[in-house]
Each structure stands twice: as structure tokens, then as C-alpha cells.
Coordinates of C-alpha atoms and ligand atoms in Angstrom, one line a residue:
X25 CA 47.5 -4.0 -11.8
X26 CA 48.5 -7.2 -9.9
X27 CA 47.4 -7.1 -6.3
X28 CA 49.8 -8.0 -3.4
X29 CA 49.3 -11.6 -2.1
X30 CA 48.7 -10.5 1.5
X31 CA 45.2 -9.8 2.7
X32 CA 43.6 -7.6 0.2
X33 CA 42.6 -4.8 2.6
X34 CA 42.7 -1.5 0.8
X35 CA 40.9 1.7 1.5
X36 CA 38.6 3.7 -0.6
X37 CA 38.9 7.3 0.5
X38 CA 35.8 8.5 -1.1
X39 CA 34.6 12.0 -1.5
X40 CA 31.1 10.8 -1.5
X41 CA 29.9 11.2 -5.0
X42 CA 26.4 12.4 -4.4
X43 CA 26.1 13.8 -7.9
X44 CA 25.6 10.2 -9.3
X45 CA 22.1 8.9 -9.7
X46 CA 21.0 5.3 -10.3
X47 CA 20.0 4.6 -13.9
X48 CA 16.4 4.9 -15.1
X49 CA 13.9 2.3 -14.0
X50 CA 13.6 1.1 -17.6
X51 CA 16.9 -0.6 -17.0
X52 CA 15.7 -2.7 -14.1
X53 CA 15.7 -6.4 -14.5
X54 CA 11.9 -6.7 -14.9
X55 CA 10.3 -7.7 -18.2
X56 CA 9.1 -4.4 -19.6
X57 CA 5.9 -6.2 -20.9
X58 CA 5.0 -7.3 -17.3
X59 CA 1.8 -5.6 -16.2
X60 CA 3.1 -5.5 -12.7
X61 CA 6.1 -3.3 -13.6
X62 CA 4.6 0.1 -12.6
X63 CA 3.4 -1.4 -9.4
X64 CA 6.8 -2.9 -8.4
X65 CA 8.4 0.4 -9.3
X66 CA 5.9 2.3 -7.2
X67 CA 6.4 0.5 -3.8
X68 CA 4.2 3.0 -2.0
X69 CA 0.4 3.8 -2.2
X70 CA -2.4 5.4 -0.3
X71 CA -5.4 3.3 1.0
X72 CA -8.6 5.3 1.6
X73 CA -11.6 3.9 3.6
X74 CA -14.5 6.3 3.3
X75 CA -18.3 5.9 3.3
X76 CA -21.4 6.4 5.4
X77 CA -19.6 4.9 8.4
X78 CA -17.5 8.2 8.7
X79 CA -20.7 9.9 10.0
X80 CA -20.9 8.0 13.3
X81 CA -17.1 8.2 13.4
X82 CA -16.7 5.0 15.4
X83 CA -19.3 5.8 18.1
X84 CA -22.7 4.1 18.7
X85 CA -24.8 4.1 21.9
X86 CA -21.9 5.1 24.0
X87 CA -19.4 2.6 22.6
X88 CA -16.5 4.1 20.7
X89 CA -14.4 1.3 19.1
X90 CA -16.3 1.0 15.8
X91 CA -15.4 2.1 12.3
X92 CA -16.2 0.8 8.8
X93 CA -17.7 -2.4 10.4
X94 CA -20.1 -0.4 12.6
X95 CA -23.3 -1.7 11.1
X96 CA -22.2 -5.2 12.2
X97 CA -20.2 -4.4 15.3
X98 CA -23.0 -2.2 16.7
X99 CA -25.7 -4.5 15.2
X100 CA -27.4 -1.5 13.5
X101 CA -30.6 -2.6 11.6
X102 CA -30.5 -1.8 7.9
X103 CA -33.3 0.8 8.1
X104 CA -31.5 2.6 10.9
X105 CA -28.2 2.5 9.2
X106 CA -29.7 3.8 5.9
X107 CA -30.6 7.0 7.7
X108 CA -27.0 8.0 7.2
X109 CA -27.8 8.4 3.5
X110 CA -29.7 11.6 4.3
X111 CA -26.7 12.9 6.3
X112 CA -23.7 12.1 3.9
X113 CA -22.7 15.6 2.7
X114 CA -18.9 16.0 2.7
X115 CA -18.9 19.6 1.5
X116 CA -15.1 20.0 2.2
X117 CA -14.2 17.1 -0.1
X118 CA -11.5 18.2 -2.5
X119 CA -10.2 15.5 -4.8
X120 CA -7.2 17.6 -5.9
X121 CA -6.2 18.3 -2.3
X122 CA -6.4 14.5 -1.4
X123 CA -4.3 13.5 -4.5
X124 CA -1.7 16.3 -3.8
X125 CA -1.2 15.0 -0.2
X126 CA -0.7 11.5 -1.6
X127 CA 1.7 12.6 -4.3
X128 CA 3.6 14.9 -1.9
X129 CA 4.1 12.0 0.4
X130 CA 5.7 10.0 -2.4
X131 CA 2.7 7.7 -3.0
X132 CA 2.3 6.6 -6.6
X133 CA -1.2 5.0 -6.4
X134 CA -4.4 5.5 -4.5
X135 CA -6.8 2.6 -3.6
X136 CA -10.2 3.9 -2.5
X137 CA -13.3 2.0 -1.3
X138 CA -15.7 2.1 -4.3
X139 CA -17.9 -0.2 -2.1
X140 CA -17.1 -1.5 1.4
X141 CA -19.0 -4.3 3.2
X142 CA -22.0 -2.1 3.9
X143 CA -22.8 -2.0 0.2
X144 CA -22.8 1.8 -0.2
X145 CA -21.2 3.0 -3.5
X146 CA -19.0 6.1 -3.6
X147 CA -19.9 6.5 -7.2
X148 CA -22.9 7.1 -9.5
X149 CA -24.1 3.5 -10.3
X150 CA -26.8 2.8 -12.8
X151 CA -27.3 -0.6 -11.0
X152 CA -28.1 0.7 -7.5
X153 CA -29.9 3.5 -5.7
X154 CA -27.6 2.8 -2.7
X155 CA -24.9 5.2 -3.7
X156 CA -23.6 8.7 -3.3
X157 CA -26.3 10.1 -5.7
X158 CA -28.9 9.1 -3.1
X159 CA -27.3 11.5 -0.6
X160 CA -27.5 15.3 -0.3
X161 CA -23.9 15.4 -1.8
X162 CA -25.0 14.1 -5.2
X163 CA -21.5 14.2 -6.7
X164 CA -19.7 11.3 -8.2
X165 CA -16.7 11.2 -5.8
X166 CA -14.8 8.5 -7.8
X167 CA -15.3 10.5 -11.0
X168 CA -13.7 13.6 -9.3
X169 CA -10.9 11.5 -7.9
X170 CA -10.3 9.9 -11.3
X171 CA -9.9 13.3 -12.9
X172 CA -7.6 14.5 -10.1
X173 CA -5.4 11.4 -10.3
X174 CA -5.1 11.7 -14.1
X175 CA -4.0 15.4 -13.7
X176 CA -1.4 14.4 -11.1
X177 CA -0.1 11.2 -12.8
X178 CA -1.3 9.0 -9.9
X179 CA -2.7 5.6 -10.6
X180 CA -6.4 5.3 -9.4
X181 CA -7.3 1.9 -8.0
X182 CA -10.5 0.6 -6.4
X183 CA -11.1 -1.5 -3.3
X184 CA -14.4 -3.5 -3.9
X185 CA -16.0 -5.7 -1.3
X186 CA -17.4 -9.1 -2.4
X187 CA -19.3 -9.3 0.9
X188 CA -22.3 -7.0 0.9
X189 CA -24.5 -6.4 3.9
X190 CA -27.1 -4.4 2.0
X191 CA -28.0 -6.2 -1.2
X192 CA -31.0 -8.5 -0.7
X193 CA -29.4 -11.3 -2.8
X194 CA -26.2 -11.4 -0.8
X195 CA -26.0 -14.4 1.5
X196 CA -25.4 -15.1 4.3
X197 CA -27.2 -12.5 6.4
X198 CA -25.4 -11.4 9.6
X199 CA -26.2 -13.9 12.3
X200 CA -27.7 -11.1 14.5
X201 CA -29.9 -10.1 11.5
X202 CA -32.3 -13.0 11.5
X203 CA -35.3 -10.7 11.1
X204 CA -34.0 -9.8 7.6
X205 CA -35.7 -12.4 5.4
X206 CA -33.7 -14.5 3.0
X207 CA -36.8 -15.4 1.0
X208 CA -36.2 -14.9 -2.7
X209 CA -32.5 -14.2 -2.2
X210 CA -30.5 -15.6 -5.1
X211 CA -26.7 -15.3 -4.6
X212 CA -25.9 -15.8 -8.4
X213 CA -28.1 -12.7 -9.0
X214 CA -26.0 -10.8 -6.5
X215 CA -22.8 -11.9 -8.4
X216 CA -24.3 -10.5 -11.6
X217 CA -25.0 -7.2 -9.8
X218 CA -21.5 -7.1 -8.5
X219 CA -20.1 -7.7 -12.0
X220 CA -22.3 -5.0 -13.4
X221 CA -20.9 -2.5 -10.9
X222 CA -17.4 -3.6 -11.6
X223 CA -18.0 -3.1 -15.3
X224 CA -19.1 0.5 -14.5
X225 CA -16.0 1.1 -12.4
X226 CA -13.6 -0.4 -15.0
X227 CA -15.2 1.4 -18.0
X228 CA -16.3 4.8 -16.6
X229 CA -13.4 6.0 -14.6
X230 CA -10.4 5.8 -16.9
X231 CA -7.7 3.1 -16.9
X232 CA -7.4 1.6 -13.4
X233 CA -4.2 0.4 -11.8
X234 CA -5.5 -2.2 -9.3
X235 CA -8.8 -3.8 -8.4
X236 CA -8.4 -4.6 -4.7
X237 CA -10.9 -7.2 -3.7
X238 CA -11.9 -8.0 -0.1
X239 CA -14.6 -9.8 1.8
X240 CA -13.9 -13.1 0.0
X241 CA -13.9 -15.2 3.1
X242 CA -17.6 -16.3 3.4
X243 CA -18.6 -19.8 2.2
X244 CA -21.0 -18.4 -0.4
X245 CA -18.0 -17.2 -2.4
X246 CA -16.0 -20.1 -4.0
X247 CA -12.7 -20.6 -5.7
X248 CA -14.6 -21.1 -9.0
X249 CA -16.3 -17.7 -8.4
X250 CA -12.9 -16.1 -7.8
X251 CA -11.3 -17.5 -10.9
X252 CA -14.3 -16.5 -13.0
X253 CA -14.3 -13.0 -11.6
X254 CA -10.5 -12.6 -12.1
X255 CA -10.9 -13.6 -15.8
X256 CA -14.0 -11.3 -16.1
X257 CA -12.2 -8.2 -14.8
X258 CA -9.1 -8.9 -16.9
X259 CA -11.4 -9.3 -20.0
X260 CA -12.6 -5.7 -19.4
X261 CA -9.0 -4.3 -18.8
X262 CA -6.3 -6.8 -19.7
X263 CA -3.5 -5.0 -17.9
X264 CA -5.3 -4.4 -14.7
X265 CA -3.7 -5.8 -11.5
X266 CA -5.9 -7.8 -9.2
X267 CA -5.0 -8.8 -5.6
X268 CA -5.3 -12.3 -4.2
X269 CA -8.5 -11.6 -2.2
X270 CA -10.5 -12.1 -5.5
X271 CA -10.1 -15.8 -4.8
X272 CA -9.9 -18.1 -1.7
X273 CA -6.1 -18.6 -1.5
X274 CA -5.3 -15.9 1.0
X275 CA -3.8 -17.3 4.2
X276 CA -5.6 -15.0 6.8
X277 CA -4.0 -11.7 7.8
X278 CA -0.6 -13.0 6.8
X279 CA -2.1 -12.4 3.4
X280 CA 0.0 -14.5 1.2
X281 CA -1.4 -17.1 -1.2
X282 CA -1.3 -20.7 -0.3
X283 CA -0.2 -23.5 -2.7
X284 CA -2.8 -24.3 -5.3
X285 CA -4.3 -22.9 -8.5
X286 CA -5.6 -19.7 -6.7
X287 CA -5.6 -16.5 -8.7
X288 CA -4.5 -13.0 -7.8
X289 CA -1.4 -11.0 -8.8
X290 CA -0.1 -10.2 -5.3
X291 CA -0.4 -11.2 -1.7
X292 CA -2.0 -8.9 0.9
X293 CA -0.5 -9.1 4.4
X294 CA -2.7 -6.9 6.6
X295 CA -1.4 -4.9 9.6
X296 CA 1.8 -6.9 9.4
X297 CA 5.1 -7.3 7.5
X298 CA 6.5 -10.7 6.5
X299 CA 9.6 -11.6 8.5
X300 CA 11.7 -12.1 5.5
X301 CA 11.7 -11.2 1.8
X302 CA 10.0 -13.7 -0.5
X303 CA 12.0 -13.9 -3.8
X304 CA 9.7 -13.9 -6.8
X305 CA 6.6 -13.2 -4.8
X306 CA 4.7 -9.9 -5.2
X307 CA 3.1 -8.7 -2.0
X308 CA 1.8 -5.5 -0.4
X309 CA 1.4 -4.8 3.3
X310 CA -1.7 -2.7 4.1
X311 CA -1.7 -0.8 7.4
X312 CA -3.6 1.8 9.3
X313 CA -2.0 5.0 10.7
X314 CA -3.9 4.4 14.0
X315 CA -6.0 1.4 14.8
X316 CA -9.0 1.8 12.5
X317 CA -9.5 1.8 8.7
X318 CA -12.6 4.0 8.7
X319 CA -12.6 7.2 10.6
X320 CA -12.8 6.9 14.4
X321 CA -12.8 10.2 16.3
X322 CA -11.8 8.5 19.5
X323 CA -8.7 6.7 18.1
X324 CA -5.6 8.6 19.1
X325 CA -3.2 5.6 18.8
X326 CA -1.3 7.1 15.9
X327 CA 1.9 5.5 14.7
X328 CA 4.8 8.0 14.6
X329 CA 6.1 9.4 11.3
X330 CA 9.5 7.7 12.1
X331 CA 7.7 4.4 12.6
X332 CA 5.8 4.7 9.3
X333 CA 8.9 5.7 7.3
X334 CA 10.9 2.8 8.8
X335 CA 7.9 0.4 8.0
X336 CA 8.0 1.7 4.3
X337 CA 11.8 0.9 4.2
X338 CA 11.4 -2.5 6.0
X339 CA 8.8 -3.5 3.5
X340 CA 10.9 -2.4 0.5
X341 CA 13.9 -4.2 2.0
X342 CA 11.8 -7.4 1.7
X343 CA 10.6 -6.7 -1.8
X344 CA 7.1 -5.6 -0.9
X345 CA 4.8 -2.6 -1.4
X346 CA 3.3 -0.4 1.4
X347 CA -0.4 0.6 1.2
X348 CA -0.9 3.1 4.0
X349 CA -4.4 4.0 5.0
X350 CA -6.3 7.2 5.5
X351 CA -9.8 7.3 7.0
X352 CA -11.3 10.6 5.9
X353 CA -13.9 12.4 8.1
X354 CA -17.5 12.9 7.2
X355 CA -16.9 16.4 6.1
X356 CA -14.4 15.2 3.4
X357 CA -11.2 16.2 5.1
X358 CA -8.3 14.0 6.3
X359 CA -7.6 13.8 10.0
X360 CA -5.0 16.4 11.0
X361 CA -2.8 13.6 12.4
X362 CA -2.8 11.9 9.0
X363 CA -2.0 15.1 7.2
X364 CA 1.0 15.7 9.5
X365 CA 2.4 12.2 9.0
X366 CA 1.9 12.3 5.2
X367 CA 3.9 15.6 5.2
X368 CA 6.7 14.1 7.3
X369 CA 6.9 11.0 5.0
X370 CA 7.1 13.3 2.0
X371 CA 9.9 15.3 3.5
X372 CA 11.9 12.1 3.9
X373 CA 11.0 10.8 0.4
X374 CA 12.0 14.2 -1.1
X375 CA 15.6 13.2 -0.3
X376 CA 15.6 9.4 -0.2
X377 CA 12.9 8.1 -2.5
X378 CA 15.4 6.6 -5.0
X379 CA 16.3 4.1 -2.3
X380 CA 12.6 2.8 -2.3
X381 CA 11.2 3.3 -5.8
X382 CA 12.0 0.4 -8.2
X383 CA 14.2 -1.4 -5.6
X384 CA 14.3 -5.1 -4.9
X385 CA 14.8 -7.0 -1.6
X386 CA 18.1 -6.9 0.1
X387 CA 20.6 -9.5 -1.2
X388 CA 21.9 -10.3 2.3
X389 CA 20.3 -11.1 5.7
X390 CA 18.9 -8.2 7.8
X391 CA 21.4 -6.0 9.6
X392 CA 20.8 -4.9 13.1
X393 CA 21.5 -1.2 12.4
X394 CA 18.8 -0.8 9.7
X395 CA 17.7 -2.2 6.4
X396 CA 19.1 -2.8 2.9
X397 CA 17.5 -2.3 -0.5
X398 CA 19.0 -2.8 -4.0
X399 CA 18.5 -1.5 -7.5
X400 CA 19.9 -3.5 -10.4
X401 CA 20.9 -1.9 -13.7
X402 CA 22.4 -3.6 -16.7
X403 CA 25.9 -4.1 -15.5
X404 CA 25.9 -2.9 -11.9
X405 CA 23.9 -3.1 -8.6
X406 CA 23.4 -0.2 -6.3
X407 CA 23.1 -1.3 -2.7
X408 CA 21.3 1.2 -0.4
X409 CA 22.3 1.1 3.3
X410 CA 19.4 2.5 5.4
X411 CA 20.9 3.4 8.7
X412 CA 18.2 3.6 11.4
X413 CA 20.6 3.4 14.4
X414 CA 23.8 5.3 13.8
X415 CA 26.6 3.1 15.3
X416 CA 28.6 4.6 18.2
X417 CA 31.6 2.9 16.8
X418 CA 31.2 4.9 13.6
X419 CA 31.4 1.8 11.6
X420 CA 29.0 -0.5 9.6
X421 CA 30.2 -4.0 8.8
X422 CA 28.9 -5.8 5.7
X423 CA 29.5 -9.2 4.4
X424 CA 28.2 -11.3 1.4
X425 CA 27.9 -8.5 -1.1
X426 CA 28.9 -9.7 -4.6
X427 CA 31.0 -8.0 -7.2
X428 CA 33.6 -5.2 -7.1
X429 CA 32.9 -2.0 -5.3
X430 CA 33.3 0.9 -7.7
X431 CA 31.6 3.9 -6.2
X432 CA 29.9 5.0 -2.9
X433 CA 27.9 7.9 -1.7
X434 CA 25.3 9.3 0.7
X435 CA 22.0 10.6 -0.3
X436 CA 22.2 13.6 2.0
X437 CA 24.4 16.3 0.5
X438 CA 25.6 18.1 3.6
X439 CA 28.1 15.6 5.0
X440 CA 31.9 15.1 5.2
X441 CA 34.0 12.5 3.5
X442 CA 33.4 8.9 4.6
X443 CA 35.6 5.8 3.9
X444 CA 34.9 2.3 3.0
X445 CA 37.5 -0.3 3.9
X446 CA 37.3 -3.2 1.6
X447 CA 38.5 -6.8 2.1
X448 CA 37.7 -7.9 -1.4
X449 CA 39.1 -11.4 -0.9
X450 CA 36.6 -12.1 1.9
X451 CA 33.9 -9.9 0.4
X452 CA 33.9 -7.9 3.7
X453 CA 33.3 -4.2 3.9
X454 CA 33.6 -1.7 6.7
X455 CA 31.9 1.6 6.2
X456 CA 33.5 4.4 8.3
X457 CA 30.8 7.0 8.9
X458 CA 30.9 10.7 9.8
X459 CA 30.3 11.3 13.6
X460 CA 26.8 12.6 13.2
X461 CA 23.8 11.1 11.4
X462 CA 22.5 13.7 8.9
X463 CA 19.0 12.1 9.3
X464 CA 18.1 10.3 12.5
X465 CA 15.1 8.5 11.1
X466 CA 16.9 6.8 8.2
X467 CA 20.1 8.1 6.6
X468 CA 20.9 6.3 3.3
X469 CA 24.3 5.5 1.9
X470 CA 24.8 3.7 -1.4
X471 CA 27.5 1.4 -2.7
X472 CA 27.8 0.5 -6.4
X473 CA 29.1 -2.9 -7.4
X474 CA 30.0 -4.2 -10.8
X475 CA 29.5 -7.9 -11.6
Ligands
LIG529 O1 -13.0 -6.3 6.8 C1 -12.0 -5.5 6.1 C2 -11.7 -4.3 6.8 O2 -12.8 -3.5 7.0 C3 -10.6 -3.5 6.0 O3 -11.2 -3.1 4.8 C4 -9.4 -4.4 5.8 C5 -8.4 -3.6 4.9 O4 -7.7 -4.5 4.2 N1 -9.8 -5.6 5.1 C6 -10.8 -6.4 5.8 C7 -10.3 -7.1 7.0 O5 -9.3 -8.0 6.7

């Protein structure tokens, strides 16, 4: 049909077609052979920092701002810290319950500390006595978590610290620990020990999703060490994903990899979100729910559920993954505040997860009323409009979207008709919204465009 020459402003009166669903992820643009594909589809994971440090719960000699770094921040001598071995007995630990909370929140993978900087292993290691089998608990926590993840279809991943404040061959010592002799210490022997533990983790706990290295910043660890370790890990499980903290390319807390031949499959911004999307760059922002990674019983500075949901959407709108942290208590339970936030996030994801999973960064600049994600299929693109601030005018204005608008809808079913005014010639769209936002945290509309 030939369109009139005047301004092509015509109106779609749409009964929002909420029965349509985007096509399956296998039709996304990514190369199906790419080992990153599940990770890009997942967009959302759970970080878990758990170990001996949960026992003091952030407090030492009257100071209360510690957490997983407590042995260093409170300058606890090794012999005194190792007394926690005799106290670690998380009798309420229930791997299935942890995995269920992650899955119900919409998380697709779990990254747990197999070993943090203090050197303590949450697993039964043949190479060390400094692990969970040396505690009254005497259960292989990572084995139980591996079985729970497999049952639930959640990817199990391990955080492993290169830096180790316990092993006698790790150097340097802490500067306040000068009484701990370095005599006989051989760093290469420590690297062999670390590789032996990694081999146990990669071969004894089922196929892993990600090895999340950390503690790479000290001078004893070199770029050559990082490249060699990356290749070694990939030799044990070729399709494993490894973050950029295996090497020396990370640019501080901004987390992205600087120019050069540094290895690592994704960048790791920490406690922050890049200002803009980074086309062609895989990255994951990791964040705490309060201010500490390990459990701190005094830390009540919890982010709201709304803030966490909007962070998830903001990150997805820039093409990244969100790794949200839990610091379990010494008894093996999650803090109640964490449980509540996970449940709230899950309630939102139950309705809106398609606008996060398998999406790519917004095709246009950030909008002031919310965020935009997109999902490409073979011959169309679905644009998700995440409305954080429902406009008083009742209208959203969009420019720069390519293609021809074919369908529109809203992910919440209980709503009235809405209308999209289209100025196809100038690629300008005005979405006329119902008076009331069905969801005040983030209501999601979608617009389908054909090339
Ligand atoms: O030192 C660690 C810290 O304890 C925590 O594990 C974070 C989480 O990514 N990483 C390091 C700080 O950048």
C-alpha cells in the first residue's frame, strides 16, 4: 500500500499482544560453538564468600568493620586465626536450600569461594590439611553444592584466590607479619600447590562453569604466570570460562582488561557498573548486598530490592552480567536480609526475566525514564523498554530504533490497551501508556522490529 507523502504519522492501536514470546535463545546472534554462550544467556549469578572468617563475623577486639580480610585487617597471627578451624561447624548448611534460593531469584550460576586469601579450603583437598576436613564439620561443602547444582540445573563455579596468606611458600608475607619466616619459601612450589588444588577442583566436582580468579595483584604473580595458568586450566576443561583476574590485565576496580596480550574471558568491574555498554566486550559486575563480601553481623547497610533489581537491569542494558554476593553466617544460613532480597528479585524475575536473559546492550543511548535491552532473533529484534519512572505525561519518546515496528506488548498481563504513535520517516516513536504503572520498580514493554 503506497503511503501518503505527508508526514508519516500513523497510530498503532494495539491490544497489547502479551501472548507472544521472543524466540528461543538458540536463535540469538551468538556463535553456538562459543563457550561463552551460556554465560551471556545467563546474565545473573550468585557470588558466595564463605569460610573461617564467618566465625568472627566482622568483629575483632572491639572493632567491627572486618570481614573476609579479617586476618589482615585485624592483624591476627596465623596460630590465633587457625583456632577458628576448631570452631567451624555450620550444622545448618543445606546445599539444596542455598541452590533453591539462587534459582528462585532467577540466578543461573553460583560462584563460591573454594579458597579465599586466608588459604582455607571449603573442600576435601588431598594437597592440604588446611581445609574443611580439618574442622568439626568434616563434610565436603563443595561436593554437596556440586550435587545440589547438578540437580537444579545451576552452573557451579569456583572463586579461587591466587594470593594465599597461609601457605608457607606464598610470598610476600603480610608487612605486619615479619615474625613469620620466609626461610625456605619457594614461590614456584606454591604455584605447583595451587595448580594441584585447581586440578582437584576441576576434576572432582563435575563440569564447572567459571573459574573466577582473584588476588592476582601482588608482584610475585606475573603475566607469564597468568598465561600459563589460563592454558593449564583450559587443558583440564577446554570449555571452562576464566575471568581476567587470572592475569595482570585488570584495570583496578573498574575491572576491564587493558590493551595488551592479557588473558581472561571477561572483565570484572567490582562494586561498580561501567557508564556505557562496551560492544563486543564480555564483562560482569560483582557487588555486595551490603558493604561486605564475607558475613559482618554489624553491617546493616543493605541495598534495597528495588535498587538491586534496577542494577541487574542497568547492567543488562549495557551488555554485562550481574554477580550478586551472599555472605553466609557461620551456622550455614544466609542472612535474613539476603533471603528477603533474593525473594523480591525472584518475584520480579518471575514476570520479567525474558527482558534480561539472553539480551544484548541497548541499541540507543540511555533514556532518562529507565533502561533498554534487546534480543535479536533471525529476522527481528525485540526491544524491551524498562520503565523505572512512569512518566506523568503518560508518554515515552524513542528515537533511533531501526526497522519497521510490527508488534508491541507489555510483560504484565493485567493492563489496558496502550498505543504507539509511529513517525516512521523520522524513526520516532511515542508510546502512550496506561495511567498507572503495573510495576513501580520496573515495568517492561516490548516493541518488535523487522529489519
Ligand atoms: O580482596 C578481594 C575481596 O575480598 C573480594 O573477594 C572481592 C570480590 O571480587 N575481590 C577482592 C577485592 O577486589
